[in-house]
PDB file of C-alpha atoms in Angstrom:
ATOM      1  CA  UNK A   6     124.036 104.336 108.973  1.00 94.00           C
ATOM      2  CA  UNK A   7     121.260 101.923 109.924  1.00 95.00           C
ATOM      3  CA  UNK A   8     117.842 103.512 110.202  1.00 95.00           C
ATOM      4  CA  UNK A   9     114.452 102.189 111.089  1.00 97.00           C
ATOM      5  CA  UNK A  10     111.756 104.786 111.271  1.00 96.00           C
ATOM      6  CA  UNK A  11     108.228 103.955 112.439  1.00 97.00           C
ATOM      7  CA  UNK A  12     105.357 106.332 111.593  1.00 98.00           C
ATOM      8  CA  UNK A  13     101.655 106.494 111.250  1.00 98.00           C
ATOM      9  CA  UNK A  14     100.590 106.412 114.864  1.00 98.00           C
ATOM     10  CA  UNK A  15      97.835 108.626 116.223  1.00 98.00           C
ATOM     11  CA  UNK A  16      94.569 108.767 118.109  1.00 98.00           C
ATOM     12  CA  UNK A  17      91.731 106.472 116.944  1.00 98.00           C
ATOM     13  CA  UNK A  18      88.435 105.388 118.390  1.00 98.00           C
ATOM     14  CA  UNK A  19      87.842 101.770 119.395  1.00 98.00           C
ATOM     15  CA  UNK A  20      86.844  99.707 116.355  1.00 98.00           C
ATOM     16  CA  UNK A  21      88.922 101.930 114.049  1.00 98.00           C
ATOM     17  CA  UNK A  22      91.962 101.303 111.973  1.00 98.00           C
ATOM     18  CA  UNK A  23      95.465 102.627 111.515  1.00 98.00           C
ATOM     19  CA  UNK A  24      98.361 101.763 109.238  1.00 98.00           C
ATOM     20  CA  UNK A  25     101.881 101.986 110.565  1.00 98.00           C
ATOM     21  CA  UNK A  26     104.843 102.239 108.271  1.00 98.00           C
ATOM     22  CA  UNK A  27     108.506 101.277 108.951  1.00 98.00           C
ATOM     23  CA  UNK A  28     111.132 102.778 106.631  1.00 98.00           C
ATOM     24  CA  UNK A  29     114.420 100.867 106.643  1.00 98.00           C
ATOM     25  CA  UNK A  30     117.931 101.820 105.311  1.00 97.00           C
ATOM     26  CA  UNK A  31     121.525 101.122 105.909  1.00 96.00           C
ATOM     27  CA  UNK A  32     121.341  97.336 105.943  1.00 96.00           C
ATOM     28  CA  UNK A  33     120.520  94.438 103.687  1.00 96.00           C
ATOM     29  CA  UNK A  34     116.772  94.702 103.990  1.00 97.00           C
ATOM     30  CA  UNK A  35     115.993  91.599 101.874  1.00 97.00           C
ATOM     31  CA  UNK A  36     118.107  89.403 104.215  1.00 96.00           C
ATOM     32  CA  UNK A  37     116.319  90.474 107.401  1.00 97.00           C
ATOM     33  CA  UNK A  38     113.014  89.848 109.225  1.00 98.00           C
ATOM     34  CA  UNK A  39     111.220  92.912 110.438  1.00 98.00           C
ATOM     35  CA  UNK A  40     109.183  92.675 113.646  1.00 98.00           C
ATOM     36  CA  UNK A  41     106.664  95.096 115.026  1.00 98.00           C
ATOM     37  CA  UNK A  42     106.816  95.422 118.832  1.00 98.00           C
ATOM     38  CA  UNK A  43     104.681  97.442 121.183  1.00 98.00           C
ATOM     39  CA  UNK A  44     105.035  98.589 124.701  1.00 98.00           C
ATOM     40  CA  UNK A  45     102.225  99.974 126.846  1.00 96.00           C
ATOM     41  CA  UNK A  46     102.843 101.938 130.001  1.00 91.00           C
ATOM     42  CA  UNK A  47     103.783  99.676 132.821  1.00 94.00           C
ATOM     43  CA  UNK A  48     103.872  96.564 130.607  1.00 95.00           C
ATOM     44  CA  UNK A  49     106.581  94.545 128.986  1.00 96.00           C
ATOM     45  CA  UNK A  50     107.446  94.953 125.376  1.00 96.00           C
ATOM     46  CA  UNK A  51     105.506  92.602 123.170  1.00 97.00           C
ATOM     47  CA  UNK A  52     106.277  91.381 119.662  1.00 97.00           C
ATOM     48  CA  UNK A  53     103.063  91.517 117.627  1.00 98.00           C
ATOM     49  CA  UNK A  54     103.933  90.726 114.058  1.00 98.00           C
ATOM     50  CA  UNK A  55     106.920  89.617 112.110  1.00 98.00           C
ATOM     51  CA  UNK A  56     107.677  89.311 108.359  1.00 98.00           C
ATOM     52  CA  UNK A  57     110.727  87.631 106.961  1.00 97.00           C
ATOM     53  CA  UNK A  58     111.847  89.493 103.858  1.00 97.00           C
ATOM     54  CA  UNK A  59     114.014  86.533 102.717  1.00 95.00           C
ATOM     55  CA  UNK A  60     111.417  83.723 102.776  1.00 94.00           C
ATOM     56  CA  UNK A  61     108.147  85.623 103.152  1.00 94.00           C
ATOM     57  CA  UNK A  62     107.033  83.892 106.369  1.00 97.00           C
ATOM     58  CA  UNK A  63     104.714  85.859 108.559  1.00 98.00           C
ATOM     59  CA  UNK A  64     103.984  85.459 112.290  1.00 98.00           C
ATOM     60  CA  UNK A  65     101.495  87.119 114.579  1.00 98.00           C
ATOM     61  CA  UNK A  66     101.011  87.233 118.272  1.00 98.00           C
ATOM     62  CA  UNK A  67      97.765  85.673 119.475  1.00 97.00           C
ATOM     63  CA  UNK A  68      96.626  89.063 120.765  1.00 96.00           C
ATOM     64  CA  UNK A  69      96.515  90.581 117.238  1.00 98.00           C
ATOM     65  CA  UNK A  70      95.939  87.495 115.024  1.00 98.00           C
ATOM     66  CA  UNK A  71      93.024  88.257 112.640  1.00 97.00           C
ATOM     67  CA  UNK A  72      93.087  92.010 113.301  1.00 98.00           C
ATOM     68  CA  UNK A  73      96.578  93.099 112.272  1.00 98.00           C
ATOM     69  CA  UNK A  74      98.224  92.458 108.921  1.00 98.00           C
ATOM     70  CA  UNK A  75     101.899  92.844 108.249  1.00 98.00           C
ATOM     71  CA  UNK A  76     103.227  93.408 104.702  1.00 98.00           C
ATOM     72  CA  UNK A  77     106.330  94.648 103.014  1.00 98.00           C
ATOM     73  CA  UNK A  78     107.480  96.461  99.892  1.00 98.00           C
ATOM     74  CA  UNK A  79     110.949  95.387  99.127  1.00 97.00           C
ATOM     75  CA  UNK A  80     111.497  97.967  96.363  1.00 97.00           C
ATOM     76  CA  UNK A  81     110.768 100.714  98.825  1.00 98.00           C
ATOM     77  CA  UNK A  82     112.378  98.948 101.859  1.00 98.00           C
ATOM     78  CA  UNK A  83     109.158  99.465 103.790  1.00 98.00           C
ATOM     79  CA  UNK A  84     107.172  97.353 106.131  1.00 98.00           C
ATOM     80  CA  UNK A  85     103.566  98.093 107.010  1.00 98.00           C
ATOM     81  CA  UNK A  86     101.293  97.093 109.863  1.00 98.00           C
ATOM     82  CA  UNK A  87      97.614  97.430 109.091  1.00 98.00           C
ATOM     83  CA  UNK A  88      95.727  97.467 112.378  1.00 98.00           C
ATOM     84  CA  UNK A  89      91.977  96.947 112.240  1.00 98.00           C
ATOM     85  CA  UNK A  90      89.307  96.565 114.948  1.00 98.00           C
ATOM     86  CA  UNK A  91      91.513  98.415 117.369  1.00 98.00           C
ATOM     87  CA  UNK A  92      90.636  98.395 121.078  1.00 97.00           C
ATOM     88  CA  UNK A  93      92.068 100.311 124.030  1.00 97.00           C
ATOM     89  CA  UNK A  94      94.303  97.441 124.948  1.00 96.00           C
ATOM     90  CA  UNK A  95      96.181  98.133 121.762  1.00 98.00           C
ATOM     91  CA  UNK A  96      97.323 101.495 123.065  1.00 98.00           C
ATOM     92  CA  UNK A  97     101.104 101.525 123.113  1.00 98.00           C
ATOM     93  CA  UNK A  98     104.260 102.833 121.494  1.00 98.00           C
ATOM     94  CA  UNK A  99     104.929 100.703 118.428  1.00 98.00           C
ATOM     95  CA  UNK A 100     108.467 100.016 117.259  1.00 96.00           C
ATOM     96  CA  UNK A 101     109.891  98.200 114.211  1.00 98.00           C
ATOM     97  CA  UNK A 102     113.060  96.227 114.569  1.00 98.00           C
ATOM     98  CA  UNK A 103     115.198  94.039 112.280  1.00 97.00           C
ATOM     99  CA  UNK A 104     116.838  90.695 112.912  1.00 96.00           C
ATOM    100  CA  UNK A 105     118.218  87.811 110.989  1.00 95.00           C
ATOM    101  CA  UNK A 106     115.783  85.343 112.341  1.00 92.00           C
ATOM    102  CA  UNK A 107     112.009  85.450 112.337  1.00 91.00           C
ATOM    103  CA  UNK A 108     110.884  85.953 115.958  1.00 91.00           C
ATOM    104  CA  UNK A 109     108.506  87.900 118.102  1.00 93.00           C
ATOM    105  CA  UNK A 110     111.138  87.926 120.876  1.00 92.00           C
ATOM    106  CA  UNK A 111     113.084  91.153 121.354  1.00 87.00           C
ATOM    107  CA  UNK A 112     116.414  89.499 122.159  1.00 88.00           C
ATOM    108  CA  UNK A 113     116.699  88.438 118.452  1.00 82.00           C
ATOM    109  CA  UNK A 114     116.849  91.950 117.095  1.00 94.00           C
ATOM    110  CA  UNK A 115     119.911  93.623 115.659  1.00 95.00           C
ATOM    111  CA  UNK A 116     118.475  97.063 114.877  1.00 96.00           C
ATOM    112  CA  UNK A 117     115.726  99.147 116.520  1.00 96.00           C
ATOM    113  CA  UNK A 118     113.877 102.185 115.435  1.00 93.00           C
ATOM    114  CA  UNK A 119     112.204 104.907 117.360  1.00 93.00           C
ATOM    115  CA  UNK A 120     108.574 104.277 118.087  1.00 95.00           C
ATOM    116  CA  UNK A 121     105.276 105.779 117.101  1.00 98.00           C
ATOM    117  CA  UNK A 122     102.450 106.230 119.626  1.00 98.00           C
ATOM    118  CA  UNK A 123      99.106 104.597 119.035  1.00 98.00           C
ATOM    119  CA  UNK A 124      96.228 105.664 121.274  1.00 98.00           C
ATOM    120  CA  UNK A 125      92.863 103.884 121.142  1.00 98.00           C
ATOM    121  CA  UNK A 126      90.033 105.645 122.951  1.00 97.00           C
ATOM    122  CA  UNK A 127      86.998 103.791 124.197  1.00 94.00           C
TER     123      UNK A 127
END
């Protein structure tokens, strides 16, 4: 059974930090790219960061470049999203998803996990 479980969300003040974790199982983790998406109320889902476990390439959305850092631990089949200098516009449900290709677009994903809520207060 394929599983992607995001965790680590919570309430943080503007300027603070959070680290999200994505635990993967049930598929060939090393052959996939893992992308973090977020969706705020009333807004479209947005891909914010992607790491390709096969070639190591990393991609960020402009909105988070320089503030968010994606990383992985292949031995543990984990992907992390370190989020620094958070602002209220980062408030959203954050999801991790897996796809063969590196992309920040949601139509390229094969597997999705349940999200974790991040709330940034001003």
